[in-house]
Amino acid sequence: VAGLYSNLISRPAIAFSFDDGNMSDYLTCYPVLKAKGWTGTSYIISDDIGLTVNNGKDPRLTLSQMQEMYADGWTFGIHGKNSNNWTSTTLAVTETSIKTCRDYLYNNGFKNCLNHAAYPENEYNDDVIAILKRYGIVYARTTNEFPFLSPAADFMKINLGFHMKATLQENIDLLESRIKLGGLVNVYAHPIYEGRTLTPEVFEQFVDYIDTN
């Protein structure tokens, strides 16, 4: 899956991904992972690039930041033109959302990032999957599929991990439980700021835990 090989090594593989393209991907996640020689994936909302949204609470990545991260091996995935749930709009609107986000990545040179997506609000159906496949998307991440097994039974319904929690111990417990179920664990998060549910300190501690263990 995107260059990660599962069950071919004696220890688990862990992938990091981040939804919405938040500024904290650049300020916190990128440097913390880079210090370990690791990279991650940001699933972007293309209309939000360079903006601050949600009543001033959430600054998004800028194009120049994305280009710097990409040059260091970071990848970007399709999360839509906007944050609309792909199952709650017409198929035409959903297709426009997917195509617009994909075109943004393509037109700005992120040509290794065009085959994967994350479902907004984790919702999908067969029609949405068919649209994604028409645009060359070969795998998509959700949080709704059980059990959490690796390799995935359906690459358009990948759920092999967990959303990061507020405390270090919660994240350790979730990681250790997921490792027992399969060879690939996808750890994902939303904004990481002081005063938010997940802080930069806990994220860095968790990365250190993974590195040490």
Short mmCIF file of C-alpha atoms in Angstrom, two decimals:
data_model
loop_
_atom_site.label_atom_id
_atom_site.label_comp_id
_atom_site.label_asym_id
_atom_site.label_seq_id
_atom_site.Cartn_x
_atom_site.Cartn_y
_atom_site.Cartn_z
CA VAL A 1 0.00 0.00 0.00
CA ALA A 2 1.74 3.17 -1.20
CA GLY A 3 5.13 1.59 -0.78
CA LEU A 4 4.47 0.13 2.68
CA TYR A 5 4.86 -3.64 2.75
CA SER A 6 2.84 -5.50 5.36
CA ASN A 7 3.67 -8.87 6.94
CA LEU A 8 7.01 -9.10 5.13
CA ILE A 9 9.03 -8.00 8.12
CA SER A 10 9.25 -9.30 11.67
CA ARG A 11 7.94 -6.15 13.32
CA PRO A 12 4.83 -4.02 12.67
CA ALA A 13 4.83 -1.24 10.11
CA ILE A 14 3.33 2.03 11.32
CA ALA A 15 2.00 4.75 9.01
CA PHE A 16 1.10 8.28 10.10
CA SER A 17 -1.63 10.27 8.37
CA PHE A 18 -3.31 13.57 9.16
CA ASP A 19 -6.70 14.79 7.99
CA ASP A 20 -7.65 18.17 6.47
CA GLY A 21 -4.18 19.63 5.80
CA ASN A 22 -3.75 21.55 9.05
CA MET A 23 -0.83 23.87 9.77
CA SER A 24 0.15 21.58 12.65
CA ASP A 25 1.11 18.98 10.04
CA TYR A 26 3.95 21.33 9.10
CA LEU A 27 4.73 22.86 12.50
CA THR A 28 4.65 19.66 14.58
CA CYS A 29 4.22 16.41 12.67
CA TYR A 30 6.65 17.03 9.84
CA PRO A 31 9.66 18.05 11.98
CA VAL A 32 9.03 15.42 14.68
CA LEU A 33 8.82 12.60 12.15
CA LYS A 34 11.66 14.01 10.05
CA ALA A 35 13.95 13.89 13.08
CA LYS A 36 13.45 10.11 13.07
CA GLY A 37 13.92 9.82 9.32
CA TRP A 38 10.19 9.15 8.87
CA THR A 39 7.45 10.74 6.79
CA GLY A 40 3.64 10.96 6.85
CA THR A 41 0.63 11.72 4.70
CA SER A 42 -1.69 14.73 4.86
CA TYR A 43 -5.15 14.33 3.35
CA ILE A 44 -5.93 17.82 2.08
CA ILE A 45 -9.04 19.90 1.46
CA SER A 46 -7.93 21.73 -1.64
CA ASP A 47 -10.12 24.85 -1.27
CA ASP A 48 -8.64 25.46 2.20
CA ILE A 49 -4.95 25.59 1.22
CA GLY A 50 -3.41 28.79 2.61
CA LEU A 51 -6.55 29.76 4.54
CA THR A 52 -7.67 29.81 8.17
CA VAL A 53 -11.04 28.10 8.64
CA ASN A 54 -13.55 27.17 11.34
CA ASN A 55 -13.92 30.71 12.69
CA GLY A 56 -10.20 31.32 12.86
CA LYS A 57 -9.36 28.14 14.76
CA ASP A 58 -7.69 26.07 12.05
CA PRO A 59 -4.96 27.46 9.81
CA ARG A 60 -4.28 25.18 6.86
CA LEU A 61 -1.07 24.33 5.06
CA THR A 62 0.25 26.71 2.44
CA LEU A 63 1.33 25.51 -0.98
CA SER A 64 4.98 26.38 -0.25
CA GLN A 65 4.89 24.33 2.94
CA MET A 66 3.41 21.39 1.06
CA GLN A 67 6.15 21.65 -1.56
CA GLU A 68 8.85 21.62 1.14
CA MET A 69 7.31 18.59 2.83
CA TYR A 70 6.88 16.76 -0.49
CA ALA A 71 10.52 17.32 -1.36
CA ASP A 72 11.38 15.53 1.91
CA GLY A 73 9.22 12.52 1.07
CA TRP A 74 5.92 13.56 2.66
CA THR A 75 2.82 12.65 0.65
CA PHE A 76 -0.60 14.23 0.24
CA GLY A 77 -3.89 12.52 -0.38
CA ILE A 78 -7.37 13.44 -1.56
CA HIS A 79 -9.87 14.57 1.08
CA GLY A 80 -12.04 16.69 -1.18
CA LYS A 81 -12.58 20.19 -2.55
CA ASN A 82 -14.26 21.06 0.74
CA SER A 83 -15.20 19.22 3.92
CA ASN A 84 -18.60 18.01 2.66
CA ASN A 85 -19.49 14.39 3.31
CA TRP A 86 -19.33 12.61 -0.06
CA THR A 87 -22.48 10.61 0.68
CA SER A 88 -24.66 13.59 1.62
CA THR A 89 -24.46 15.47 -1.69
CA THR A 90 -25.41 14.55 -5.25
CA LEU A 91 -23.06 12.28 -7.16
CA ALA A 92 -22.21 15.19 -9.48
CA VAL A 93 -21.16 17.37 -6.54
CA THR A 94 -19.18 14.51 -5.01
CA GLU A 95 -17.40 13.88 -8.29
CA THR A 96 -16.51 17.58 -8.57
CA SER A 97 -15.11 17.53 -5.04
CA ILE A 98 -12.92 14.51 -5.73
CA LYS A 99 -11.78 15.70 -9.16
CA THR A 100 -11.01 19.25 -7.97
CA CYS A 101 -8.84 17.99 -5.12
CA ARG A 102 -7.05 15.53 -7.39
CA ASP A 103 -6.49 18.20 -10.03
CA TYR A 104 -5.06 20.56 -7.41
CA LEU A 105 -2.45 17.98 -6.45
CA TYR A 106 -1.67 17.15 -10.07
CA ASN A 107 -1.43 20.76 -11.25
CA ASN A 108 0.90 21.69 -8.41
CA GLY A 109 3.32 18.88 -9.07
CA PHE A 110 2.33 16.33 -6.41
CA LYS A 111 2.18 13.57 -8.98
CA ASN A 112 3.03 10.74 -6.59
CA CYS A 113 -0.06 11.56 -4.52
CA LEU A 114 -2.96 10.89 -6.88
CA ASN A 115 -4.03 7.35 -6.02
CA HIS A 116 -5.23 7.54 -2.42
CA ALA A 117 -8.01 9.25 -0.49
CA ALA A 118 -9.56 9.54 2.96
CA TYR A 119 -13.34 9.67 3.23
CA PRO A 120 -14.71 12.92 4.73
CA GLU A 121 -16.47 12.05 8.00
CA ASN A 122 -15.52 8.43 7.19
CA GLU A 123 -18.66 7.95 5.10
CA TYR A 124 -18.79 6.20 1.74
CA ASN A 125 -20.97 3.98 -0.42
CA ASP A 126 -20.58 1.99 -3.63
CA ASP A 127 -21.26 5.06 -5.81
CA VAL A 128 -18.52 7.06 -4.09
CA ILE A 129 -16.08 4.18 -4.45
CA ALA A 130 -16.92 3.91 -8.16
CA ILE A 131 -16.15 7.63 -8.66
CA LEU A 132 -12.84 7.31 -6.83
CA LYS A 133 -11.83 4.37 -8.99
CA ARG A 134 -12.67 6.31 -12.17
CA TYR A 135 -10.13 8.93 -11.11
CA GLY A 136 -7.39 6.40 -10.45
CA ILE A 137 -7.74 6.11 -6.68
CA VAL A 138 -6.79 2.57 -5.71
CA TYR A 139 -7.04 2.76 -1.94
CA ALA A 140 -8.97 4.82 0.56
CA ARG A 141 -8.89 5.12 4.34
CA THR A 142 -11.90 4.87 6.62
CA THR A 143 -12.41 4.31 10.34
CA ASN A 144 -15.58 2.25 10.02
CA GLU A 145 -14.41 -1.22 8.99
CA PHE A 146 -13.91 -4.07 11.43
CA PRO A 147 -11.97 -6.10 12.27
CA PHE A 148 -8.69 -4.19 12.10
CA LEU A 149 -6.77 -6.77 10.10
CA SER A 150 -3.74 -6.49 7.87
CA PRO A 151 -3.48 -6.84 4.96
CA ALA A 152 -6.76 -5.13 4.19
CA ALA A 153 -9.56 -7.23 2.71
CA ASP A 154 -10.64 -4.29 0.54
CA PHE A 155 -8.19 -1.52 -0.33
CA MET A 156 -11.05 0.95 -0.79
CA LYS A 157 -12.06 0.37 2.85
CA ILE A 158 -8.78 0.46 4.74
CA ASN A 159 -8.97 0.73 8.50
CA LEU A 160 -5.88 -0.64 10.17
CA GLY A 161 -5.30 1.82 12.95
CA PHE A 162 -6.74 4.44 15.26
CA HIS A 163 -7.30 8.14 15.80
CA MET A 164 -4.79 9.54 18.29
CA LYS A 165 -6.11 10.32 21.77
CA ALA A 166 -5.26 12.97 24.36
CA THR A 167 -2.85 11.04 26.58
CA LEU A 168 0.33 9.13 25.87
CA GLN A 169 -0.88 6.01 27.66
CA GLU A 170 -4.14 5.90 25.67
CA ASN A 171 -2.16 5.95 22.44
CA ILE A 172 0.29 3.31 23.65
CA ASP A 173 -2.58 1.02 24.66
CA LEU A 174 -4.31 1.44 21.30
CA LEU A 175 -1.07 0.87 19.39
CA GLU A 176 -0.21 -2.28 21.28
CA SER A 177 -3.72 -3.70 20.79
CA ARG A 178 -3.66 -2.96 17.04
CA ILE A 179 -0.22 -4.50 16.59
CA LYS A 180 -1.63 -7.82 17.77
CA LEU A 181 -4.23 -7.76 14.99
CA GLY A 182 -2.06 -7.15 11.93
CA GLY A 183 1.16 -6.04 10.36
CA LEU A 184 0.29 -2.44 9.48
CA VAL A 185 -1.04 0.16 11.90
CA ASN A 186 -2.28 3.48 10.48
CA VAL A 187 -2.12 6.17 13.18
CA TYR A 188 -4.02 9.32 12.24
CA ALA A 189 -4.90 12.67 13.75
CA HIS A 190 -6.52 16.06 13.19
CA PRO A 191 -5.07 19.41 14.46
CA ILE A 192 -2.27 19.09 17.01
CA TYR A 193 -1.93 22.28 19.05
CA GLU A 194 -1.58 23.30 22.68
CA GLY A 195 -5.07 23.57 24.11
CA ARG A 196 -6.52 21.03 21.69
CA THR A 197 -7.34 17.38 22.40
CA LEU A 198 -3.97 16.21 21.14
CA THR A 199 -0.95 18.37 22.00
CA PRO A 200 2.47 18.54 20.32
CA GLU A 201 4.06 17.20 23.53
CA VAL A 202 1.98 14.01 23.52
CA PHE A 203 2.54 13.51 19.79
CA GLU A 204 6.32 13.78 20.20
CA GLN A 205 6.29 11.46 23.22
CA PHE A 206 4.32 8.90 21.25
CA VAL A 207 6.73 9.08 18.31
CA ASP A 208 9.60 8.61 20.76
CA TYR A 209 7.82 5.57 22.23
CA ILE A 210 7.48 4.01 18.77
CA ASP A 211 11.11 4.73 17.97
CA THR A 212 12.34 3.24 21.25
CA ASN A 213 10.18 0.13 21.00
#
